[in-house]
Structure formats: structure tokens, C-alpha cells
mmCIF file of C-alpha atoms and ligand atoms in Angstrom:
data_model
loop_
_atom_site.group_PDB
_atom_site.id
_atom_site.type_symbol
_atom_site.label_atom_id
_atom_site.label_comp_id
_atom_site.label_asym_id
_atom_site.label_seq_id
_atom_site.Cartn_x
_atom_site.Cartn_y
_atom_site.Cartn_z
ATOM 1 C CA MET A 1 -5.051 68.564 15.208
ATOM 2 C CA LYS A 2 -4.352 65.078 16.845
ATOM 3 C CA LEU A 3 -1.148 64.259 19.119
ATOM 4 C CA GLY A 4 0.543 61.307 20.144
ATOM 5 C CA ILE A 5 3.131 61.594 23.137
ATOM 6 C CA ILE A 6 5.995 58.977 23.495
ATOM 7 C CA GLY A 7 7.078 59.009 27.122
ATOM 8 C CA CYS A 8 4.958 60.381 29.917
ATOM 9 C CA GLY A 9 7.987 61.628 32.351
ATOM 10 C CA ALA A 10 8.886 64.897 32.889
ATOM 11 C CA ILE A 11 9.218 66.650 29.955
ATOM 12 C CA GLY A 12 5.822 64.278 28.299
ATOM 13 C CA LYS A 13 3.792 65.128 31.399
ATOM 14 C CA ASP A 14 4.573 69.013 30.754
ATOM 15 C CA VAL A 15 3.760 68.547 27.145
ATOM 16 C CA ALA A 16 0.660 66.915 27.777
ATOM 17 C CA LYS A 17 -0.396 68.988 30.470
ATOM 18 C CA ALA A 18 -0.125 72.303 28.047
ATOM 19 C CA ALA A 19 -1.666 70.710 24.857
ATOM 20 C CA ASP A 20 -4.811 69.404 26.987
ATOM 21 C CA MET A 21 -5.215 73.179 27.349
ATOM 22 C CA MET A 22 -4.733 74.145 23.814
ATOM 23 C CA ASN A 23 -8.216 74.524 21.877
ATOM 24 C CA ASP A 24 -6.351 73.550 18.419
ATOM 25 C CA ILE A 25 -5.734 70.003 19.819
ATOM 26 C CA GLU A 26 -8.753 67.761 19.707
ATOM 27 C CA LYS A 27 -7.500 64.324 21.071
ATOM 28 C CA ILE A 28 -4.141 63.718 22.800
ATOM 29 C CA TYR A 29 -2.587 59.623 23.001
ATOM 30 C CA LEU A 30 -0.228 58.601 25.422
ATOM 31 C CA TYR A 31 2.696 56.061 25.382
ATOM 32 C CA ASP A 32 4.939 54.665 27.860
ATOM 33 C CA ILE A 33 6.971 51.775 28.629
ATOM 34 C CA ASN A 34 6.088 52.172 32.282
ATOM 35 C CA PRO A 35 2.362 51.720 32.229
ATOM 36 C CA THR A 36 1.823 53.480 35.360
ATOM 37 C CA ALA A 37 3.305 56.235 34.170
ATOM 38 C CA ALA A 38 1.340 56.624 31.127
ATOM 39 C CA LYS A 39 -1.863 56.178 33.402
ATOM 40 C CA ASP A 40 -1.194 58.702 36.166
ATOM 41 C CA LEU A 41 -0.634 61.061 33.431
ATOM 42 C CA CYS A 42 -3.984 60.106 31.650
ATOM 43 C CA SER A 43 -6.091 60.483 34.976
ATOM 44 C CA SER A 44 -4.933 64.140 34.970
ATOM 45 C CA LEU A 45 -5.749 64.975 31.148
ATOM 46 C CA LYS A 46 -9.105 65.845 29.647
ATOM 47 C CA LYS A 47 -8.336 64.880 25.912
ATOM 48 C CA ALA A 48 -6.043 61.711 26.834
ATOM 49 C CA SER A 49 -6.503 57.884 26.038
ATOM 50 C CA ILE A 50 -3.786 55.561 26.438
ATOM 51 C CA LYS A 51 -2.797 53.247 23.501
ATOM 52 C CA PRO A 52 0.065 51.413 21.833
ATOM 53 C CA VAL A 53 2.067 53.561 19.300
ATOM 54 C CA ASP A 54 1.216 51.478 16.294
ATOM 55 C CA ILE A 55 -2.583 52.006 17.132
ATOM 56 C CA PHE A 56 -2.617 55.347 17.706
ATOM 57 C CA LEU A 57 -0.155 56.160 14.603
ATOM 58 C CA LYS A 58 -3.600 55.642 12.572
ATOM 59 C CA ASP A 59 -5.327 58.528 13.981
ATOM 60 C CA VAL A 60 -2.586 61.446 14.653
ATOM 61 C CA ASP A 61 -1.377 64.321 13.047
ATOM 62 C CA VAL A 62 2.051 64.566 14.975
ATOM 63 C CA VAL A 63 4.122 62.174 17.539
ATOM 64 C CA PHE A 64 5.987 63.858 20.381
ATOM 65 C CA GLU A 65 8.696 61.960 21.524
ATOM 66 C CA ALA A 66 10.114 62.591 25.430
ATOM 67 C CA ALA A 67 11.423 58.632 26.299
ATOM 68 C CA SER A 68 14.667 58.068 25.186
ATOM 69 C CA GLN A 69 17.247 57.325 22.523
ATOM 70 C CA GLN A 70 16.146 53.942 22.376
ATOM 71 C CA ALA A 71 12.693 55.020 21.570
ATOM 72 C CA VAL A 72 13.828 57.062 18.816
ATOM 73 C CA SER A 73 15.380 54.107 17.479
ATOM 74 C CA THR A 74 12.607 51.898 17.343
ATOM 75 C CA TYR A 75 9.676 54.282 16.287
ATOM 76 C CA ALA A 76 11.092 57.256 14.573
ATOM 77 C CA ALA A 77 11.204 55.552 11.094
ATOM 78 C CA THR A 78 7.692 53.926 11.655
ATOM 79 C CA VAL A 79 5.883 57.538 12.393
ATOM 80 C CA LEU A 80 7.546 58.886 9.181
ATOM 81 C CA GLU A 81 6.644 55.956 7.100
ATOM 82 C CA ALA A 82 3.007 56.193 8.149
ATOM 83 C CA GLY A 83 3.105 59.760 6.934
ATOM 84 C CA LYS A 84 3.132 61.742 10.689
ATOM 85 C CA ASP A 85 5.151 64.355 11.546
ATOM 86 C CA LEU A 86 7.908 63.837 14.316
ATOM 87 C CA ILE A 87 8.987 65.910 17.355
ATOM 88 C CA ILE A 88 12.163 64.658 18.851
ATOM 89 C CA MET A 89 13.063 65.652 21.870
ATOM 90 C CA SER A 90 16.120 62.523 22.424
ATOM 91 C CA ILE A 91 18.202 64.350 19.910
ATOM 92 C CA GLY A 92 21.364 62.373 21.225
ATOM 93 C CA SER A 93 19.695 59.738 18.751
ATOM 94 C CA LEU A 94 21.056 61.615 15.753
ATOM 95 C CA PHE A 95 24.599 61.387 15.882
ATOM 96 C CA ASP A 96 24.578 58.458 14.150
ATOM 97 C CA ASP A 97 25.064 59.655 10.822
ATOM 98 C CA ALA A 98 23.179 56.443 8.841
ATOM 99 C CA PHE A 99 20.482 56.720 11.300
ATOM 100 C CA ARG A 100 19.725 60.253 10.666
ATOM 101 C CA ARG A 101 20.027 60.249 7.038
ATOM 102 C CA LYS A 102 17.651 57.233 7.048
ATOM 103 C CA LEU A 103 15.077 59.321 8.714
ATOM 104 C CA GLU A 104 15.994 62.533 6.624
ATOM 105 C CA ASP A 105 15.028 60.410 3.446
ATOM 106 C CA ILE A 106 11.792 58.834 4.724
ATOM 107 C CA ALA A 107 10.692 62.192 5.837
ATOM 108 C CA ARG A 108 11.350 63.767 2.210
ATOM 109 C CA ASN A 109 9.953 60.748 0.609
ATOM 110 C CA ASN A 110 6.427 61.101 2.546
ATOM 111 C CA HIS A 111 6.699 64.964 2.746
ATOM 112 C CA ARG A 112 7.174 64.846 6.384
ATOM 113 C CA LYS A 113 9.038 66.921 8.928
ATOM 114 C CA ILE A 114 11.157 66.118 11.623
ATOM 115 C CA TYR A 115 11.082 68.913 14.608
ATOM 116 C CA LEU A 116 14.286 69.566 17.045
ATOM 117 C CA PRO A 117 13.245 71.952 19.739
ATOM 118 C CA SER A 118 16.228 73.920 20.898
ATOM 119 C CA GLY A 119 15.825 72.350 24.235
ATOM 120 C CA ALA A 120 17.515 73.404 27.147
ATOM 121 C CA VAL A 121 19.640 75.736 25.451
ATOM 122 C CA CYS A 122 19.263 79.373 23.877
ATOM 123 C CA GLY A 123 21.203 80.923 20.884
ATOM 124 C CA ILE A 124 20.433 78.040 18.704
ATOM 125 C CA ASP A 125 18.660 80.454 15.972
ATOM 126 C CA GLY A 126 21.804 82.652 15.924
ATOM 127 C CA VAL A 127 24.101 79.790 15.231
ATOM 128 C CA VAL A 128 21.417 78.529 12.266
ATOM 129 C CA ALA A 129 21.789 81.565 10.827
ATOM 130 C CA ALA A 130 25.418 82.214 10.879
ATOM 131 C CA SER A 131 25.819 78.698 9.780
ATOM 132 C CA ILE A 132 25.095 80.019 6.356
ATOM 133 C CA GLU A 133 28.399 81.772 6.366
ATOM 134 C CA LYS A 134 31.624 80.247 7.224
ATOM 135 C CA LEU A 135 31.609 79.240 10.998
ATOM 136 C CA ASP A 136 35.343 79.152 12.424
ATOM 137 C CA ASN A 137 34.192 77.492 15.758
ATOM 138 C CA VAL A 138 31.192 76.256 17.730
ATOM 139 C CA THR A 139 31.939 75.440 21.763
ATOM 140 C CA LEU A 140 29.170 74.379 24.315
ATOM 141 C CA VAL A 141 30.186 74.650 27.952
ATOM 142 C CA THR A 142 27.724 72.871 30.065
ATOM 143 C CA THR A 143 28.195 72.797 33.892
ATOM 144 C CA LYS A 144 25.693 70.939 36.032
ATOM 145 C CA PRO A 145 25.726 69.678 39.972
ATOM 146 C CA PRO A 146 27.655 66.503 39.546
ATOM 147 C CA ALA A 147 24.430 64.527 41.015
ATOM 148 C CA SER A 148 22.476 65.329 37.732
ATOM 149 C CA LEU A 149 25.915 63.874 35.839
ATOM 150 C CA GLY A 150 26.028 60.931 38.345
ATOM 151 C CA LYS A 151 29.574 62.167 39.455
ATOM 152 C CA SER A 152 30.443 62.528 43.171
ATOM 153 C CA VAL A 153 33.112 65.381 43.422
ATOM 154 C CA GLU A 154 34.317 67.947 46.273
ATOM 155 C CA LYS A 155 35.455 70.614 43.639
ATOM 156 C CA ARG A 156 34.489 71.930 40.011
ATOM 157 C CA THR A 157 35.962 69.246 37.627
ATOM 158 C CA VAL A 158 35.947 68.949 34.303
ATOM 159 C CA VAL A 159 34.964 65.349 33.462
ATOM 160 C CA TYR A 160 34.426 65.805 29.430
ATOM 161 C CA LYS A 161 36.460 67.965 26.740
ATOM 162 C CA GLY A 162 36.282 66.808 23.416
ATOM 163 C CA THR A 163 33.761 66.707 20.178
ATOM 164 C CA ALA A 164 30.042 66.624 20.402
ATOM 165 C CA ARG A 165 30.026 63.311 19.047
ATOM 166 C CA GLY A 166 32.156 62.313 22.213
ATOM 167 C CA ALA A 167 30.103 63.908 24.610
ATOM 168 C CA ILE A 168 26.841 62.271 23.203
ATOM 169 C CA MET A 169 28.480 59.163 23.795
ATOM 170 C CA GLN A 170 29.757 59.356 26.908
ATOM 171 C CA PHE A 171 26.513 61.149 28.183
ATOM 172 C CA PRO A 172 23.537 59.770 26.263
ATOM 173 C CA ARG A 173 21.038 61.088 28.607
ATOM 174 C CA ASN A 174 22.664 64.372 29.848
ATOM 175 C CA ILE A 175 23.768 66.214 26.565
ATOM 176 C CA ASN A 176 20.972 66.239 24.053
ATOM 177 C CA VAL A 177 22.193 70.214 23.625
ATOM 178 C CA ALA A 178 25.036 68.954 22.080
ATOM 179 C CA GLY A 179 23.257 67.381 19.326
ATOM 180 C CA CYS A 180 20.981 69.955 18.629
ATOM 181 C CA LEU A 181 23.757 72.716 18.586
ATOM 182 C CA SER A 182 25.482 70.273 16.574
ATOM 183 C CA LEU A 183 22.841 69.523 13.781
ATOM 184 C CA ALA A 184 22.315 73.512 13.961
ATOM 185 C CA GLY A 185 25.948 74.417 13.046
ATOM 186 C CA ILE A 186 28.705 72.576 12.099
ATOM 187 C CA GLY A 187 28.427 69.221 12.970
ATOM 188 C CA PHE A 188 29.196 66.601 15.576
ATOM 189 C CA ASP A 189 32.861 66.458 15.042
ATOM 190 C CA GLU A 190 33.698 69.874 14.777
ATOM 191 C CA THR A 191 31.606 71.070 17.691
ATOM 192 C CA ARG A 192 33.605 71.267 20.775
ATOM 193 C CA VAL A 193 31.733 70.407 24.231
ATOM 194 C CA GLU A 194 33.142 70.476 27.591
ATOM 195 C CA ILE A 195 30.918 69.441 30.407
ATOM 196 C CA VAL A 196 31.969 70.258 34.071
ATOM 197 C CA ALA A 197 30.395 69.199 37.541
ATOM 198 C CA ASP A 198 30.494 71.911 40.180
ATOM 199 C CA PRO A 199 29.247 70.949 43.703
ATOM 200 C CA VAL A 200 28.888 74.891 43.859
ATOM 201 C CA GLU A 201 26.395 74.932 40.712
ATOM 202 C CA THR A 202 22.253 74.445 41.457
ATOM 203 C CA ARG A 203 21.301 75.311 38.393
ATOM 204 C CA ILE A 204 22.463 73.721 35.034
ATOM 205 C CA ASN A 205 23.942 75.920 33.046
ATOM 206 C CA HIS A 206 24.724 75.627 29.323
ATOM 207 C CA LYS A 207 26.807 78.421 27.803
ATOM 208 C CA ILE A 208 27.215 78.498 23.626
ATOM 209 C CA LEU A 209 30.165 80.458 22.084
ATOM 210 C CA ALA A 210 30.361 80.967 18.321
ATOM 211 C CA HIS A 211 32.857 82.481 15.937
ATOM 212 C CA GLY A 212 32.401 83.537 12.575
ATOM 213 C CA ARG A 213 31.946 85.688 9.372
ATOM 214 C CA PHE A 214 28.909 87.249 11.121
ATOM 215 C CA GLY A 215 30.728 88.112 14.001
ATOM 216 C CA ARG A 216 31.215 86.355 17.819
ATOM 217 C CA LEU A 217 28.097 84.551 19.503
ATOM 218 C CA ARG A 218 28.024 84.237 23.027
ATOM 219 C CA ALA A 219 24.300 82.684 24.496
ATOM 220 C CA GLU A 220 24.318 81.634 28.171
ATOM 221 C CA VAL A 221 21.536 80.227 30.185
ATOM 222 C CA GLU A 222 20.844 79.089 33.765
ATOM 223 C CA ASN A 223 18.027 76.770 34.062
ATOM 224 C CA MET A 224 16.065 75.677 36.561
ATOM 225 C CA PRO A 225 15.791 71.591 36.839
ATOM 226 C CA ASN A 226 12.379 70.305 36.224
ATOM 227 C CA PRO A 227 10.345 69.564 39.422
ATOM 228 C CA ASN A 228 9.570 66.123 38.317
ATOM 229 C CA ASN A 229 13.066 65.241 36.954
ATOM 230 C CA PRO A 230 16.325 67.377 38.462
ATOM 231 C CA GLN A 231 18.232 65.897 35.351
ATOM 232 C CA SER A 232 15.970 67.727 32.911
ATOM 233 C CA SER A 233 16.085 71.758 32.877
ATOM 234 C CA TYR A 234 12.679 72.998 32.848
ATOM 235 C CA MET A 235 13.657 74.987 29.546
ATOM 236 C CA ALA A 236 13.614 71.693 27.515
ATOM 237 C CA SER A 237 9.932 71.100 28.404
ATOM 238 C CA LEU A 238 9.148 75.109 27.464
ATOM 239 C CA SER A 239 10.548 74.723 24.216
ATOM 240 C CA ALA A 240 8.978 71.513 23.402
ATOM 241 C CA ILE A 241 5.572 73.158 24.069
ATOM 242 C CA ALA A 242 7.075 76.024 22.102
ATOM 243 C CA THR A 243 7.685 73.991 19.101
ATOM 244 C CA LEU A 244 4.198 72.499 19.315
ATOM 245 C CA ARG A 245 2.605 75.979 19.412
ATOM 246 C CA LYS A 246 4.613 77.005 16.533
ATOM 247 C CA ILE A 247 3.321 73.947 14.210
ATOM 248 C CA LEU A 248 -0.139 75.119 15.115
ATOM 249 C CA HIS A 249 0.474 78.704 14.783
ATOM 250 C CA PRO A 250 0.008 80.607 11.181
ATOM 251 C CA ILE A 251 2.595 83.168 12.332
ATOM 252 C CA GLN A 252 6.171 81.582 12.090
ATOM 253 C CA ILE A 253 9.129 82.996 14.272
ATOM 254 C CA ALA A 254 11.843 81.460 12.272
HETATM 255 N N1 NAD B 18 16.927 68.180 24.087
HETATM 256 C C1 NAD B 18 16.927 68.692 24.960
HETATM 257 O O1 NAD B 18 17.245 69.422 25.369
HETATM 258 C C2 NAD B 18 16.344 67.790 26.269
HETATM 259 C C3 NAD B 18 16.387 68.353 27.638
HETATM 260 C C4 NAD B 18 16.195 67.250 28.487
HETATM 261 C C5 NAD B 18 16.127 65.924 27.937
HETATM 262 N N2 NAD B 18 15.960 65.540 27.111
HETATM 263 C C6 NAD B 18 15.948 64.106 26.703
HETATM 264 O O2 NAD B 18 14.279 63.510 26.496
HETATM 265 C C7 NAD B 18 13.775 62.667 26.869
HETATM 266 C C8 NAD B 18 12.783 62.508 28.219
HETATM 267 O O3 NAD B 18 13.388 63.166 29.210
HETATM 268 P P1 NAD B 18 12.643 63.357 30.460
HETATM 269 O O4 NAD B 18 13.434 64.357 31.298
HETATM 270 O O5 NAD B 18 10.952 63.390 29.929
HETATM 271 O O6 NAD B 18 12.536 61.898 31.074
HETATM 272 P P2 NAD B 18 12.085 61.092 32.234
HETATM 273 O O7 NAD B 18 13.087 60.004 32.496
HETATM 274 O O8 NAD B 18 11.228 62.109 33.234
HETATM 275 O O9 NAD B 18 10.735 60.369 31.595
HETATM 276 C C9 NAD B 18 11.271 59.377 30.535
HETATM 277 C C10 NAD B 18 10.040 58.455 30.213
HETATM 278 O O10 NAD B 18 10.086 57.814 28.945
HETATM 279 C C11 NAD B 18 9.644 56.233 29.283
HETATM 280 N N3 NAD B 18 10.091 55.407 28.096
HETATM 281 C C12 NAD B 18 11.692 55.246 28.220
HETATM 282 N N4 NAD B 18 12.199 54.219 27.045
HETATM 283 C C13 NAD B 18 10.891 54.346 26.761
HETATM 284 C C14 NAD B 18 10.426 53.672 25.360
HETATM 285 N N5 NAD B 18 11.437 53.238 24.697
HETATM 286 N N6 NAD B 18 9.043 53.660 24.828
HETATM 287 C C15 NAD B 18 8.135 54.041 25.835
HETATM 288 N N7 NAD B 18 8.415 55.187 26.907
HETATM 289 C C16 NAD B 18 9.604 55.303 27.384
HETATM 290 C C17 NAD B 18 9.974 56.455 30.719
HETATM 291 O O11 NAD B 18 9.178 55.317 31.211
HETATM 292 C C18 NAD B 18 9.578 57.853 31.465
HETATM 293 O O12 NAD B 18 7.979 57.484 31.995
HETATM 294 C C19 NAD B 18 15.240 61.826 27.603
HETATM 295 O O13 NAD B 18 15.843 61.267 26.291
HETATM 296 C C20 NAD B 18 16.196 63.323 27.671
HETATM 297 O O14 NAD B 18 17.323 62.610 27.441
HETATM 298 C C21 NAD B 18 16.377 66.177 25.943
#
């Protein structure tokens, strides 16, 4: 398989390094709006080269986005129209219903898939299954060190409480997990989100609470920050690598 990567920051770097070690991946193409980021990463890999997206699209099977919501708006439709599968990390971009439906239509018409890694949260599998029946409520409580939310507070402070849609609009880079949870369960307007800035916290804590016909779910993860970007959880990189392995592997844990 040939892989194109858009975004060579913390997550792109982790995925590229893992892909470089995978026997089933023969070539990796890198693109970053910051040429130095792509160049530095490329020099540490065996199978990689740097190319603009429109050039590498001709050769790849799958494109992995780990850049920004802006990058998803710019490239997602083109990637799917070119007949390539797409893995999206900047899931917050999909809260725009018209945009998401457009991508779904293009993917369907081109027999392609859009993969959304579970990212920094755990428990998405349970929410997907539970949503087959009635789900009464789904709540995400995210607690972060204030700096990783761009805040400076002295004590534990709830900085947002409301819908997932509102959370993504207010914290576009910080709360992709709310996007993934919404799409897994009851949508952007029904999913409740609470974001807490806590100076005592050293890790990024995500807690999913759900209640429905299936019973009750409570899934909590305490994430170590990514060494290359303290705002990103390392788990997000691992879940992206797991998605890539899932695409390649004959046995699927669904
Ligand atoms: N789904 C999740 O759980 C989850 C978790 C963490 C981060 N994210 C999202 O994943 C994305 C990457 O996160 P990261 O921690 O690697 O960020 P990062 O800031 O470390 O790296 C992003 C890289 O993308 C590049 N970039 C930005 N816009 C671009 C564009 N339009 N075209 C090409 N390159 C572009 C930047 O120059 C940078 O090198 C972000 O959007 C972030 O919000 C998602």
C-alpha cells in the first residue's frame, strides 16, 4: 500500500514512523504547509518523499490527514474524488453538516471510505453499538491542564458546558474527541460536553458517560501528552496507527 500524509506535526510524525516500519507499506508521501516540518520528518524515514498533494494523489491508496480543519476543507473532497480512502484526524471539521454529507456522497459514489480514528478517547466502540438502540444521553467530560486550553486559571474551572457542536466551535483544535463521539452516538446537538481547566491536572482526562436501553457506560482515559505537542494526547497517535493497521490487516476487530 502507498500512503500519503498531510501534516507532519506530532501525529503525522508518529504515524509516518510507524508506517515506515510496516512491511505492507511500500511508499510514503509527505506534505506539510511548513516545508521544514516535511523535510525534517522525511530525513528520518526510509520510504518517504515530499510531494504536493495533487501530485502524490496519483500514486497513493490511502491519505492520512493530521493537519487542521482547514486542510480537511481543502483536500478531503479531492482525495475521495480521486478514488482514494481518507483517514481524518481533524474530526471537528465534520461538524458542518452540509460539508460532511457532501463528503459522504462523494465517498459513496466513488466506493471509498472515510476513516475516523477513535483518537484520544476510549469507549467509542461501546457507544457505536449502544446507538443501534435508543441512547438517552451521551456526555463527554474533558479535563485538561489550563495551558493546553490556552487558559490561565488558579483553580478548577469549567470553561465550557453545552452541546458538542458548540464545544467544537469554541475549541476547534482541542476537542476533536467530541466530534468522534457525536458521530458515533447521538449527534452534535444531543451530545453534551463539559470542558474543565484544572491546574492540578498533568494529564489529559476524557470521560464518556452514556445511558440507554443497553445499560450504562462509563469509560475514562488519562492520556499522557504527545512529547512533540503537549496539546495532543499520545493516544491519538496510537489510535491513528491502529486504524492504519486495521486497513491493512485481514482480521478486523469491529
Ligand atoms: N481525533 C483526535 O482525537 C485528535 C487528537 C489530537 C489532535 N487532533 C487533530 O489532529 C490534527 C493534527 O494534530 P497534531 O497534534 O499533529 O498537530 P501539530 O500542530 O503538531 O501538527 C500539525 C501539522 O500540520 C501542518 N498543517 C497545518 N495546516 C496544514 C495544511 N492546510 N496543509 C498541510 N499541512 C498543514 C502544520 O504545519 C503542522 O506541521 C489537528 O487538527 C488536531 O486538532 C485530533
